[in-house]
Coordinates of C-alpha atoms in Angstrom, one line a residue:
X1 CA 20.4 -28.3 41.1
X2 CA 16.7 -28.4 40.1
X3 CA 17.0 -24.9 38.6
X4 CA 20.0 -26.1 36.5
X5 CA 18.0 -29.2 35.4
X6 CA 15.0 -27.1 34.3
X7 CA 17.1 -24.7 32.3
X8 CA 18.9 -27.7 30.7
X9 CA 15.6 -29.3 29.8
X10 CA 14.6 -26.1 28.0
X11 CA 17.8 -26.0 26.1
X12 CA 17.4 -29.7 25.1
X13 CA 13.9 -28.9 23.7
X14 CA 15.3 -26.1 21.5
X15 CA 15.5 -27.4 17.9
X16 CA 18.2 -24.9 17.0
X17 CA 20.4 -26.1 19.8
X18 CA 19.8 -29.8 19.2
X19 CA 20.3 -29.8 15.4
X20 CA 23.9 -28.7 15.6
X21 CA 26.2 -29.6 18.6
X22 CA 29.8 -28.8 19.3
X23 CA 30.9 -31.0 22.1
X24 CA 34.4 -30.0 22.9
X25 CA 36.3 -27.1 24.6
X26 CA 38.0 -24.3 22.7
X27 CA 40.6 -22.1 24.4
X28 CA 41.0 -18.4 23.7
X29 CA 44.2 -19.1 21.7
X30 CA 42.4 -21.5 19.4
X31 CA 43.4 -24.8 20.9
X32 CA 40.8 -27.6 21.1
X33 CA 40.3 -30.0 24.0
X34 CA 38.0 -32.9 24.6
X35 CA 34.9 -32.7 26.7
X36 CA 35.8 -34.5 30.0
X37 CA 34.6 -35.3 33.5
X38 CA 31.1 -34.5 34.8
X39 CA 30.1 -32.6 31.6
X40 CA 31.0 -35.6 29.3
X41 CA 29.2 -37.9 31.7
X42 CA 26.1 -35.8 31.7
X43 CA 25.9 -35.5 28.0
X44 CA 26.7 -39.1 27.2
X45 CA 24.3 -40.6 29.8
X46 CA 21.5 -38.1 30.2
X47 CA 21.3 -35.7 27.3
X48 CA 22.4 -37.4 24.0
X49 CA 20.1 -40.5 24.5
X50 CA 17.1 -38.1 24.5
X51 CA 18.1 -35.9 21.5
X52 CA 20.3 -38.1 19.3
X53 CA 17.6 -38.4 16.7
X54 CA 17.4 -34.6 16.3
X55 CA 21.1 -34.0 15.7
X56 CA 22.1 -33.2 12.1
X57 CA 25.6 -31.8 12.7
X58 CA 28.1 -32.8 15.3
X59 CA 31.6 -31.5 16.1
X60 CA 33.8 -33.7 18.3
X61 CA 37.3 -33.9 19.7
X62 CA 38.8 -37.3 18.8
X63 CA 39.6 -38.4 22.4
X64 CA 35.9 -38.1 23.5
X65 CA 34.3 -39.1 20.2
X66 CA 33.9 -42.8 21.0
X67 CA 32.0 -42.1 24.2
X68 CA 29.7 -39.6 22.5
X69 CA 29.0 -41.6 19.3
X70 CA 28.1 -44.7 21.4
X71 CA 25.5 -42.6 23.3
X72 CA 23.0 -42.7 20.5
X73 CA 22.2 -43.9 16.9
X74 CA 22.1 -40.4 15.3
X75 CA 19.8 -41.5 12.4
X76 CA 19.6 -37.9 10.9
X77 CA 23.3 -37.1 11.2
X78 CA 24.5 -35.6 7.9
X79 CA 27.7 -33.9 9.0
X80 CA 30.4 -35.0 11.4
X81 CA 33.4 -32.8 12.3
X82 CA 36.4 -34.6 14.0
X83 CA 39.1 -32.4 15.5
X84 CA 42.6 -33.3 16.6
X85 CA 42.3 -36.6 14.9
X86 CA 45.6 -38.3 14.1
X87 CA 46.3 -39.3 10.5
X88 CA 46.8 -42.9 11.5
X89 CA 43.3 -43.0 13.1
X90 CA 41.8 -41.3 10.1
X91 CA 43.3 -43.9 7.7
X92 CA 42.2 -46.7 10.0
X93 CA 38.6 -45.4 10.1
X94 CA 38.2 -44.3 6.5
X95 CA 41.0 -45.5 4.4
X96 CA 39.8 -49.0 3.5
X97 CA 36.3 -48.1 2.5
X98 CA 34.9 -44.8 1.2
X99 CA 31.4 -44.1 -0.1
X100 CA 30.5 -40.7 -1.6
X101 CA 27.1 -39.4 -2.5
X102 CA 27.4 -35.9 -3.7
X103 CA 25.2 -33.4 -5.6
X104 CA 26.7 -30.0 -6.1
X105 CA 26.4 -26.9 -8.3
X106 CA 29.7 -25.4 -9.1
X107 CA 31.8 -23.6 -11.8
X108 CA 33.3 -26.8 -13.3
X109 CA 32.4 -30.5 -13.3
X110 CA 33.8 -32.9 -10.8
X111 CA 35.9 -35.3 -12.8
X112 CA 38.5 -38.1 -12.2
X113 CA 41.1 -35.5 -11.4
X114 CA 39.1 -34.3 -8.4
X115 CA 38.5 -37.9 -7.2
X116 CA 42.2 -38.7 -7.5
X117 CA 43.0 -35.7 -5.2
X118 CA 40.9 -37.4 -2.5
X119 CA 42.0 -41.0 -3.1
X120 CA 45.7 -40.2 -3.3
X121 CA 45.6 -39.4 0.4
X122 CA 44.2 -42.9 1.2
X123 CA 46.9 -45.4 0.1
X124 CA 45.1 -48.4 1.8
X125 CA 41.7 -47.8 0.1
X126 CA 40.2 -51.1 -1.0
X127 CA 36.5 -50.3 -1.6
X128 CA 35.3 -47.0 -3.2
X129 CA 31.8 -46.4 -4.4
X130 CA 30.2 -43.1 -5.4
X131 CA 27.4 -41.3 -7.1
X132 CA 28.5 -37.7 -7.9
X133 CA 26.2 -35.2 -9.6
X134 CA 27.9 -31.9 -10.6
X135 CA 25.9 -29.2 -12.4
X136 CA 27.2 -26.1 -14.1
X137 CA 25.6 -23.1 -15.8
X138 CA 26.3 -23.4 -19.5
X139 CA 26.7 -19.7 -19.9
X140 CA 29.6 -19.7 -17.4
X141 CA 31.6 -22.2 -19.5
X142 CA 33.8 -21.3 -22.5
X143 CA 34.6 -24.9 -23.1
X144 CA 31.9 -27.6 -22.7
X145 CA 33.7 -30.9 -21.7
X146 CA 32.5 -33.9 -23.6
X147 CA 31.7 -37.2 -21.9
X148 CA 34.8 -38.7 -23.6
X149 CA 37.0 -36.1 -21.9
X150 CA 35.5 -36.8 -18.5
X151 CA 36.0 -40.5 -19.0
X152 CA 39.6 -40.0 -19.8
X153 CA 40.2 -38.5 -16.4
X154 CA 38.7 -41.7 -14.8
X155 CA 41.4 -44.0 -16.3
X156 CA 43.3 -44.2 -13.1
X157 CA 40.2 -45.3 -11.3
X158 CA 39.4 -48.3 -13.5
X159 CA 39.7 -50.8 -10.7
X160 CA 36.8 -49.2 -8.9
X161 CA 34.5 -49.7 -12.0
X162 CA 33.5 -46.0 -12.2
X163 CA 31.6 -44.7 -15.3
X164 CA 30.2 -41.3 -16.3
X165 CA 27.9 -39.6 -18.6
X166 CA 27.5 -35.9 -19.4
X167 CA 24.5 -34.0 -20.7
X168 CA 23.7 -30.4 -21.6
X169 CA 20.2 -29.0 -21.4
X170 CA 19.9 -25.8 -23.5
X171 CA 16.4 -24.9 -22.3
X172 CA 17.5 -25.0 -18.6
X173 CA 21.0 -23.7 -19.5
X174 CA 22.5 -26.4 -17.3
X175 CA 25.2 -29.0 -17.8
X176 CA 25.2 -32.2 -15.8
X177 CA 27.9 -34.7 -15.2
X178 CA 27.1 -37.9 -13.3
X179 CA 30.0 -40.1 -12.1
X180 CA 29.0 -43.3 -10.4
X181 CA 30.1 -46.9 -9.5
X182 CA 28.7 -50.0 -11.1
X183 CA 28.7 -51.4 -7.6
X184 CA 26.6 -48.5 -6.2
X185 CA 24.6 -49.9 -3.3
X186 CA 22.6 -47.0 -2.0
X187 CA 18.8 -47.0 -2.3
X188 CA 18.3 -44.3 -4.9
X189 CA 19.6 -42.6 -8.0
X190 CA 18.4 -39.3 -9.4
X191 CA 18.2 -37.4 -12.7
X192 CA 19.2 -40.3 -15.0
X193 CA 19.1 -39.3 -18.6
X194 CA 19.1 -40.9 -22.1
X195 CA 22.9 -41.0 -21.7
X196 CA 22.6 -43.5 -18.9
X197 CA 24.9 -46.4 -20.0
X198 CA 23.0 -49.2 -18.3
X199 CA 24.4 -51.8 -15.9
X200 CA 22.9 -53.8 -13.0
X201 CA 21.9 -52.1 -9.8
X202 CA 20.2 -54.6 -7.5
X203 CA 20.2 -52.4 -4.4
X204 CA 18.6 -49.3 -6.0
X205 CA 14.8 -49.1 -5.3
X206 CA 14.1 -45.5 -6.4
X207 CA 15.1 -43.5 -9.4
X208 CA 14.2 -40.3 -11.2
X209 CA 14.5 -39.7 -14.9
X210 CA 15.1 -36.3 -16.5
X211 CA 15.8 -35.1 -20.0
X212 CA 14.9 -32.5 -22.6
X213 CA 15.0 -35.2 -25.3
X214 CA 12.2 -37.9 -25.4
X215 CA 12.5 -41.2 -23.6
X216 CA 11.7 -43.9 -26.2
X217 CA 10.5 -47.4 -25.5
X218 CA 14.0 -48.9 -25.8
X219 CA 15.2 -46.6 -22.9
X220 CA 12.6 -48.1 -20.6
X221 CA 13.7 -51.6 -21.5
X222 CA 17.2 -50.6 -20.4
X223 CA 15.9 -49.1 -17.1
X224 CA 13.9 -52.2 -16.3
X225 CA 16.9 -54.4 -16.8
X226 CA 19.3 -52.1 -14.9
X227 CA 17.0 -51.8 -11.9
X228 CA 15.2 -55.2 -11.4
X229 CA 14.0 -54.3 -7.9
X230 CA 12.7 -50.8 -8.7
X231 CA 9.8 -49.6 -6.5
X232 CA 9.5 -45.9 -7.1
X233 CA 9.9 -44.1 -10.4
X234 CA 9.6 -40.4 -11.2
X235 CA 9.7 -39.1 -14.7
X236 CA 10.4 -35.4 -15.6
X237 CA 10.2 -35.0 -19.4
X238 CA 8.0 -32.7 -21.4
X239 CA 9.0 -34.0 -24.8
X240 CA 6.7 -36.2 -26.8
X241 CA 8.0 -39.7 -27.8
X242 CA 9.1 -39.3 -31.4
X243 CA 8.9 -43.0 -32.2
X244 CA 5.4 -43.3 -30.8
X245 CA 3.9 -41.9 -34.1
X246 CA 5.6 -44.8 -36.0
X247 CA 4.0 -47.3 -33.6
X248 CA 0.4 -46.2 -33.7
X249 CA -1.2 -49.5 -34.7
X250 CA -1.7 -52.6 -32.5
X251 CA 0.4 -54.5 -35.0
X252 CA 3.4 -52.2 -34.4
X253 CA 2.9 -52.4 -30.7
X254 CA 2.9 -56.2 -30.7
X255 CA 6.4 -56.0 -32.2
X256 CA 7.7 -54.1 -29.2
X257 CA 9.4 -55.9 -26.3
X258 CA 7.1 -55.6 -23.3
X259 CA 8.8 -53.8 -20.4
X260 CA 8.2 -55.6 -17.1
X261 CA 8.4 -54.0 -13.7
X262 CA 8.0 -56.7 -11.0
X263 CA 8.3 -54.5 -7.9
X264 CA 7.1 -51.1 -9.0
X265 CA 4.6 -49.6 -6.6
X266 CA 4.8 -45.9 -7.2
X267 CA 4.9 -44.0 -10.5
X268 CA 5.1 -40.2 -10.6
X269 CA 4.3 -38.5 -13.9
X270 CA 3.3 -35.0 -12.7
X271 CA 6.0 -33.4 -14.9
X272 CA 5.9 -35.9 -17.8
X273 CA 4.4 -35.6 -21.2
X274 CA 1.1 -37.6 -21.7
X275 CA 3.0 -40.1 -23.9
X276 CA 4.6 -41.6 -20.8
X277 CA 1.2 -42.2 -19.2
X278 CA 0.4 -44.3 -22.3
X279 CA 3.9 -45.9 -22.2
X280 CA 3.1 -47.4 -18.7
X281 CA -0.7 -48.0 -18.9
X282 CA -0.8 -49.8 -22.3
X283 CA -0.3 -53.6 -21.7
X284 CA 1.2 -53.8 -25.2
X285 CA 4.1 -51.8 -23.9
X286 CA 4.4 -52.3 -20.2
X287 CA 3.5 -55.1 -17.7
X288 CA 3.1 -54.1 -14.1
X289 CA 3.0 -57.0 -11.5
X290 CA 1.6 -54.9 -8.7
X291 CA -1.2 -52.4 -8.1
X292 CA 0.6 -49.1 -8.1
X293 CA 0.1 -45.5 -6.8
X294 CA 0.0 -43.4 -10.0
X295 CA 0.6 -39.6 -9.7
X296 CA -0.3 -37.8 -13.0
X297 CA -2.3 -34.9 -14.3
X298 CA -6.0 -35.6 -14.7
X299 CA -6.2 -34.2 -18.2
X300 CA -3.5 -36.7 -19.3
X301 CA -5.4 -39.6 -17.9
X302 CA -8.6 -38.5 -19.7
X303 CA -7.0 -38.4 -23.1

């Protein structure tokens, strides 16, 4: 038995083994059975409590899933495969509340039609929140869908308060569609653009901004209002602020609404034009309540 234990300890320490586990039995004719008996006991009591934090993908048979899932917290689990699960159990587990956070590159945008295909199989769904980024290569598209056309596909989802915006970036040859819920409660949002429609997102603490068109002062007013508890902000924009040259005097700056960030502690401007350093460091434009970590190019700070 000691030899078996030593070999098992070596397997447990193997990161390839522990990152992806299939805990079920598969017959030669393709049938799947749950893990049972001594093997299930050994995994649930002796092995999983030691490696649960390493597991990223887990495949289970439905009859043994409760025992296995209760054996650890699985903080890094990003993919769960459930086999032989009955439709009634699936609807009971997932049908009342569904949260989707998706970022994908594909040949067409994900729109309301794609979401309807998912939701139509969940008749008891009460709470649906999402943040879905889909990117396409512009060269691959004959027709470039407008934001209006994407929004029309969302009409059947109005009760979930879902909005969208669409952008095309000629320099990168990329199109981006972002569909998201006004009630989005996850910690972060990424690649927000000038097309961001605003709203109120109290649970979002980290965002990144990206565009090929400049972010003007009014845009940052909108961002501060939409994310009142923002802590970490990353800006990726190489375009100079076009209105900055019309606001060069102190008198003009005093006419601006001062943008206030009460909780910001990190500002990352490594891939931002120097104008955005000025946008945040001039007290006539922005007021920061905390000492912050600033990441920026040294030459931009010397300007």
